[in-house]
Short mmCIF file of C-alpha atoms in Angstrom, two decimals:
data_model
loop_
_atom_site.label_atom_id
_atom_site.label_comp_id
_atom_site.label_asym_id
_atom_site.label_seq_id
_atom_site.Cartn_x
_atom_site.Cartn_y
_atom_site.Cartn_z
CA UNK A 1 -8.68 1.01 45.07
CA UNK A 2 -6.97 -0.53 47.98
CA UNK A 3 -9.73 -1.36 51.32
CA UNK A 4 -7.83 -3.57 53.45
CA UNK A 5 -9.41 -6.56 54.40
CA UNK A 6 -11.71 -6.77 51.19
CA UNK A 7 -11.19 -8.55 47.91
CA UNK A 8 -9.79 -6.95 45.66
CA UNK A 9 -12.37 -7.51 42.84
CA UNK A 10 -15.02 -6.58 45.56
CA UNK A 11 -13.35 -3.48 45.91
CA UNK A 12 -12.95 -2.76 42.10
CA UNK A 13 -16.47 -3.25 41.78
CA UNK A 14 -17.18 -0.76 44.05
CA UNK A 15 -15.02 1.79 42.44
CA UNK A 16 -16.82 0.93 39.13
CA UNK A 17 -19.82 2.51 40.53
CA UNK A 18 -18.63 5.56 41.48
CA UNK A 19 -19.75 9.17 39.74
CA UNK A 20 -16.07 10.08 38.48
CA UNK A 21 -16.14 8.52 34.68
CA UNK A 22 -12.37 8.33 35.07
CA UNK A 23 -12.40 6.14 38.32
CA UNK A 24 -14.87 3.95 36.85
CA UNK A 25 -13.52 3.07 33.68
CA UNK A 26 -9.67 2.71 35.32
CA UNK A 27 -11.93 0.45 37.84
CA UNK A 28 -13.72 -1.65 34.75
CA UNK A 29 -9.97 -2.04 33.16
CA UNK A 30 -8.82 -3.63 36.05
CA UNK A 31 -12.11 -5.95 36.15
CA UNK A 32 -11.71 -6.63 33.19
CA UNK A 33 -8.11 -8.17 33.44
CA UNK A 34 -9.24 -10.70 36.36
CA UNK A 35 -11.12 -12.70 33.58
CA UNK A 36 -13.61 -13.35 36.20
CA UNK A 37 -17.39 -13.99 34.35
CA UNK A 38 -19.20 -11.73 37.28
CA UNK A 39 -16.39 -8.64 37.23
CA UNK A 40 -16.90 -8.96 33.35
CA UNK A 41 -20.86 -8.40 33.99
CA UNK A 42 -19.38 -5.29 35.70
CA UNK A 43 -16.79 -3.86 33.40
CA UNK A 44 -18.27 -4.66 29.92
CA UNK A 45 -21.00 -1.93 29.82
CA UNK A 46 -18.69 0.80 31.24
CA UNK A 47 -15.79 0.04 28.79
CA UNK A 48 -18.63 -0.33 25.66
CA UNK A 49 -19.94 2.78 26.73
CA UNK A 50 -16.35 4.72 27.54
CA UNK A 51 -15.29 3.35 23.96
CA UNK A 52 -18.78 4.54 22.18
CA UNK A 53 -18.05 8.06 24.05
CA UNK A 54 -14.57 8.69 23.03
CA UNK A 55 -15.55 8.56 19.47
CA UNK A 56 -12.99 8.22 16.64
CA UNK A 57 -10.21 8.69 16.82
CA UNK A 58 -9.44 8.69 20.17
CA UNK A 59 -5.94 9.20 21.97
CA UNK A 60 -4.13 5.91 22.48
CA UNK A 61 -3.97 7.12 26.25
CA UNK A 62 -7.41 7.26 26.20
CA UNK A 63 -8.73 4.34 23.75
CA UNK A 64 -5.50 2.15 24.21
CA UNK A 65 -6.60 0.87 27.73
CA UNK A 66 -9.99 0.10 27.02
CA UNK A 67 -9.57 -1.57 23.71
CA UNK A 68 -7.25 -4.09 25.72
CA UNK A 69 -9.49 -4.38 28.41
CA UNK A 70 -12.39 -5.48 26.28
CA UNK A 71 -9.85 -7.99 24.87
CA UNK A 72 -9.27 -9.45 28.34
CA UNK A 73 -13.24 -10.21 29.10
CA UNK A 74 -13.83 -13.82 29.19
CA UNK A 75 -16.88 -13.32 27.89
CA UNK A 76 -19.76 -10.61 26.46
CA UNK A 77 -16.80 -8.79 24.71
CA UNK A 78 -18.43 -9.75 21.16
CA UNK A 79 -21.29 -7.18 21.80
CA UNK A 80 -17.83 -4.44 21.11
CA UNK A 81 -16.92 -6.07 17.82
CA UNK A 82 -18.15 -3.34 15.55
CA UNK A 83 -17.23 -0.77 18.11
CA UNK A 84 -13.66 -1.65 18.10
CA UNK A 85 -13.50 -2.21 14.17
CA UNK A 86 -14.45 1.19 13.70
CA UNK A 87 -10.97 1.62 15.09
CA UNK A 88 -9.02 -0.18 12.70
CA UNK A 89 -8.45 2.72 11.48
CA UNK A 90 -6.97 4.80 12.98
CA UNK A 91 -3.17 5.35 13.03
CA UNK A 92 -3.05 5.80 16.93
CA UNK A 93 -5.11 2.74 17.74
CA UNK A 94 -5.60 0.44 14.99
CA UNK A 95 -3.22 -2.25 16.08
CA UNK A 96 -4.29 -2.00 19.53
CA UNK A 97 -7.84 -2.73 17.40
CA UNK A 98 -6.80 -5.70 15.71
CA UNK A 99 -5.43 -7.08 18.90
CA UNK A 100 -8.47 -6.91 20.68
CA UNK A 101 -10.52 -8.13 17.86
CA UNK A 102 -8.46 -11.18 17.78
CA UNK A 103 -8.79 -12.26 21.10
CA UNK A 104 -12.86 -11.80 21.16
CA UNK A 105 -13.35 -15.43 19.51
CA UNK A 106 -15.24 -15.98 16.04
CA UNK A 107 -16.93 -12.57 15.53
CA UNK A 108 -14.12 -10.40 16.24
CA UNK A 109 -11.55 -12.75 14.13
CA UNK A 110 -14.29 -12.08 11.10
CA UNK A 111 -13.96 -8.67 11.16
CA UNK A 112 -10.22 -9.07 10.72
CA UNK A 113 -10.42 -11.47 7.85
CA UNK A 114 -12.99 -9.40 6.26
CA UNK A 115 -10.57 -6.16 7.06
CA UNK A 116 -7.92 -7.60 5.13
CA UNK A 117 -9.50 -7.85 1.87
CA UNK A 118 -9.39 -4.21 1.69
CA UNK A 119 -6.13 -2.64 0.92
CA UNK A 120 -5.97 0.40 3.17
CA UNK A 121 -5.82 -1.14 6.74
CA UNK A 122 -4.55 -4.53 5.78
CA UNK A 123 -0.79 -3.56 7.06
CA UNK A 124 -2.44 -2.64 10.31
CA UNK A 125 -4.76 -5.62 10.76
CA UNK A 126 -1.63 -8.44 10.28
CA UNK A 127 -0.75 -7.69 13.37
CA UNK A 128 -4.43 -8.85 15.29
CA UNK A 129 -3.55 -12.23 13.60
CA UNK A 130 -0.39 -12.51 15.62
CA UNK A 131 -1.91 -13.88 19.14
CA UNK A 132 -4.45 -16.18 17.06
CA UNK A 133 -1.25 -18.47 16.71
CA UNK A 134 -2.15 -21.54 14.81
CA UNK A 135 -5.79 -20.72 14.38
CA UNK A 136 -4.51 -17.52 11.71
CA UNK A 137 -2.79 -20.30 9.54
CA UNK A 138 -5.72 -21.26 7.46
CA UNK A 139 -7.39 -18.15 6.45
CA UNK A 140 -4.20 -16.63 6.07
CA UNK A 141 -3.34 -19.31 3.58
CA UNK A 142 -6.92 -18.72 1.99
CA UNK A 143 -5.48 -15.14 1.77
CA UNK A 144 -2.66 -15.73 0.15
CA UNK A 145 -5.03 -16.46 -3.25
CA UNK A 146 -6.35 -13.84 -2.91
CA UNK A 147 -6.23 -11.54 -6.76
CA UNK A 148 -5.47 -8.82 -4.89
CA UNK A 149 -1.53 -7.91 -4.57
CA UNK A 150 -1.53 -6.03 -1.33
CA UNK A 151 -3.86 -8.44 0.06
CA UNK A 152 -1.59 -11.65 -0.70
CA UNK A 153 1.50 -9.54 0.56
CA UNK A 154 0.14 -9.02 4.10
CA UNK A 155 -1.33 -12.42 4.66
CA UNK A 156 2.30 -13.21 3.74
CA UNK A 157 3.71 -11.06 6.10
CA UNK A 158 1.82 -12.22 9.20
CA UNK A 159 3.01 -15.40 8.40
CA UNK A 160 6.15 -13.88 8.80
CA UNK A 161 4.60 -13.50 12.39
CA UNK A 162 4.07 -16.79 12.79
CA UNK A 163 7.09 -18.73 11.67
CA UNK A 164 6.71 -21.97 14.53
CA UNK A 165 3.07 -22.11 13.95
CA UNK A 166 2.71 -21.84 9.93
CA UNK A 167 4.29 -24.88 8.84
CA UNK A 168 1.44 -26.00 7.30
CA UNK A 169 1.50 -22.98 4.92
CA UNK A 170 4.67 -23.55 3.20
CA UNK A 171 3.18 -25.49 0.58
CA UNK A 172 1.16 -22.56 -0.33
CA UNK A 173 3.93 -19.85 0.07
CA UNK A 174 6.34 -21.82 -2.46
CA UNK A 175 3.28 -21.07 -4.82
CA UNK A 176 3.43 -17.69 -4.22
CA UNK A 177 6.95 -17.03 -4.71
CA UNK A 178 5.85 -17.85 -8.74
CA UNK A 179 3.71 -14.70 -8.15
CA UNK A 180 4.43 -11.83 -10.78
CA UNK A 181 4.74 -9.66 -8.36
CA UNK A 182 8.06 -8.87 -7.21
CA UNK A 183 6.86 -7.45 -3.53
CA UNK A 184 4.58 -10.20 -2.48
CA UNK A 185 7.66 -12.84 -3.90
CA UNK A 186 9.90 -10.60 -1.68
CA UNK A 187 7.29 -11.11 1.38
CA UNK A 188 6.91 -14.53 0.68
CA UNK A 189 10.56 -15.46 0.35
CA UNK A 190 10.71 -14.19 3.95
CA UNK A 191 8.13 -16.17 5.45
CA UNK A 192 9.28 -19.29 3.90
CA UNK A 193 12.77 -18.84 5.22
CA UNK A 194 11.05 -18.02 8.73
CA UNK A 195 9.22 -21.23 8.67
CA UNK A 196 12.23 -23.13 7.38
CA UNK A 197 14.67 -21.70 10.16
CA UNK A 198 12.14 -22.44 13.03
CA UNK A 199 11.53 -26.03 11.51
CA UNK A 200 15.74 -26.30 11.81
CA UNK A 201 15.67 -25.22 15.16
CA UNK A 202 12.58 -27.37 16.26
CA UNK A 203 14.76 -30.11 15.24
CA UNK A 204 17.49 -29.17 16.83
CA UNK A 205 15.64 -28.78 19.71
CA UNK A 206 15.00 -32.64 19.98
CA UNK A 207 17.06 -34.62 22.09
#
């Protein structure tokens, strides 16, 4: 997509019009990535309708670029939500999922605390709460009461995730490790030691 003397988003939205569906959605992942509003105008149509197209599941080759893509847009992305959580999933993409998911504001972080409830992709879904930071403290803490074992053990483990950020949960997590349940005690031992060693080095940190 290089036109010397032209912008390059100029140029990328060019390419996004061309008849080659391969051109245009390598053109609307690039768009996408400049987080500018007007190239998102552009892109987000192409990559909802690449993404609707592939079907499910789709090769991480294939799916992996646009599900990151629509987690770049700056905004409109939240018209993909249920399209990408019908990738959750799936073992080839479902992380790549979550990811995206998280970064697409309010709707798409619903779908992943819904997601979690259920046992079967909660191991998979953990890891969209990683780039929330802070913001995955307090439903993950909700979580964590949750009568569910697997449930509680995977909000405990993306804790785990989020050792300098989840101070606020240790409370909580010294609850949990009264749990009956040897694996989610296990998980929550873990995070509390996580939190503990990043408050020790926070400290040490000061001058």
């Amino acid at each position: 997509f290089k036109l010397e003397g032209l912008p390059r988003t100029i140029v990328l939205i060019e390419a996004a019009t061309r008849s080659d569906p391969k051109v245009r959605i390598a053109a609307a992942c690039a768009l996408a990535k400049t987080r500018d509003s007007a190239a998102a105008d552009v892109a987000l149509p192409i990559l909802m309708s690449a993404l609707h197209e592939m079907g499910v599941p789709a090769h991480w080759m294939v799916a992996g670029p646009v599900l990151r893509a629509i987690g770049c847009l700056p905004n409109g992305g939240e018209a993909a939500v249920p399209m990408i959580a019908r990738h959750l999933a799936s073992s080839m993409n479902g992380m790549t999922a979550a990811e995206a998911l998280a970064r697409l504001g309010r709707p798409g972080r619903a779908v992943l605390f819904d997601s979690l409830q259920g046992d079967e992709i909660a191991g998979t879904v953990m890891w969209g709460f990683h780039p929330l930071g802070t913001a995955a403290v307090e439903p993950l803490m909700t979580g964590l009461q949750d009568p569910r074992e697997n449930v509680r053990r995977h909000c405990a483990s993306a804790l785990c995730l989020l050792p300098e950020r989840a101070i606020g949960a240790i409370g909580v997590l010294r609850e949990v490790l009264r749990s009956d349940s040897p694996r989610v005690r296990r998980v929550a031992r873990r995070a509390v030691w996580g939190i503990l060693k990043a408050v020790r080095r926070r400290r040490r940190a000061r001058p």
